[in-house]
Amino acid sequence: MKTILITGGAGFIGSHVVRLFVNKYPDYKIVNLDKLTYAGNLNNLKDIENKPNYEFVKGDIVDGDFIHKLFEEKQFDGVIHLAAESHVDRSISNPTEFVFTNVIGTVNLLNGAKNIWKDNFSDKRFYHISTDEVYGSLGEEGMFTEETSYDPHSPYSASKASSDHFVRAYLDTFGLPAVISNCSNNYGSFQFPEKLIPLFIHNIKNNKPLPVYGKGENVRDWLWVVDHARAIDVIFHRGKIGETYNIGGFNEWANIDLIKLMCREMDKKLGRPDGESEKLITYVKDRAGHDLRYAIDASKIKRELGWEPSLQFEEGIEKTIDWYLENTEWLENVTSGDYKKYYEEQYVKR
Ligand code: NAD
Ligand code: DAU
């Protein structure tokens, strides 16, 4: 039985990855290590928490001693590293936290793997999950490829770029068998409602203003989170050591067009007159250093590993809106902070 560490498995993307691996690979022991910050929520994993091949460990990747002991104890065969501070706006108000978790946390995990694997790397793999934001901002033309130079602009993307560099440095210096992927914006179920799509669904439903940064002209490339989890599965098992893979949806939307689409869909679903929800759109001060456009060229992963997105965006966004409208309890728990109690009840009091 292989033991695989997934970090950040209680977060948005991590919970989809944990679910996929626990269900698809009963012969793997999946250890989900998560600090349970405001973004980590064990309610995201209720459907698999009692499976015999799943274990949750609460812990902080910034704590080097703890990580050292955890690797010694569990002797992981592979690592899929998603834990991060992930919200650009929070990185503007508190950059230092991003250096601790995203940079130092990543280096601690690299040290943990290097320490237990020594020079015996056969069948071992350290997979680091990164973002397209490390490449900076595009103008109206072009796409990010795996060869695009790094040019991060926010403290978040700078910290992710730094962590990517450390992973490559451990590969080049110590031969650590590492692979990296850089993905575009994800959407789907279980996303913390401070990010655009779940925040706006919540606000439209509750007739609250929709704060559009600047003129809403910024473009993002949206990918269904389940397709990202599928790509992670493919890269973890078949990606070549030392390689980078870009993952994206070939699905660019200017924020304002996406927001208007969501408003129209929600008018229909909530039985409101056409155009009613659009009235909630409120243009606010732009995000500092706001990147204009991201677009991923995901042809390498398609060509080499046969992965491509499975879901059209129009269908995906409708599914996503339905999920947030149906899962009111999840959303209320998250917005009220009640989800924090779940860990206490589930793991501390037992
Ligand atoms: P998220 O914020 O929803 O989840 C992050 C998880 O990491 C949370 O469960 C949190 O509790 C945990 N965590 C944070 N600090 C920790 C620490 N010090 N120790 C242990 N656990 C800690 O993030 P997400 O959107 O699911 O992103 C996951 C990864 O994917 C990140 O590395 C992010 O950079 C990357 N990524 C995200 C997107 C996106 O659109 N969301 C796109 C590309 C790449
Ligand atoms: O590109 C991948 C990245 O996508 C990930 O690495 C990040 O972890 C993830 O958070 C996401 O970053 P963005 O900054 O693109 O996502 P966010 O949902 O915060 O914003 C999407 C766009 O919408 C962006 O142009 C800013 C804008 N926006 C966002 C919010 C929260 C608004 O106009 N108003 C808002 O209230």
Short mmCIF file of C-alpha atoms in Angstrom, two decimals, residues 146 234 238-240 243-245 298-307:
data_model
loop_
_atom_site.label_atom_id
_atom_site.label_comp_id
_atom_site.label_asym_id
_atom_site.label_seq_id
_atom_site.Cartn_x
_atom_site.Cartn_y
_atom_site.Cartn_z
CA GLU A 146 5.39 26.33 -19.91
CA VAL A 234 -2.97 12.25 -14.52
CA ARG A 238 2.06 9.84 -15.62
CA GLY A 239 3.72 13.28 -15.68
CA LYS A 240 7.46 13.27 -16.30
CA GLU A 243 8.49 18.77 -16.12
CA THR A 244 5.98 21.56 -15.76
CA TYR A 245 2.43 21.24 -17.08
CA ALA A 298 -2.86 23.71 -22.11
CA SER A 299 -1.79 21.94 -25.29
CA LYS A 300 1.22 20.17 -23.70
CA ILE A 301 -0.84 18.22 -21.15
CA LYS A 302 -3.32 17.31 -23.88
CA ARG A 303 -0.59 16.21 -26.29
CA GLU A 304 1.58 14.33 -23.80
CA LEU A 305 -0.89 13.01 -21.24
CA GLY A 306 -4.21 13.09 -23.07
CA TRP A 307 -5.96 15.37 -20.56
#
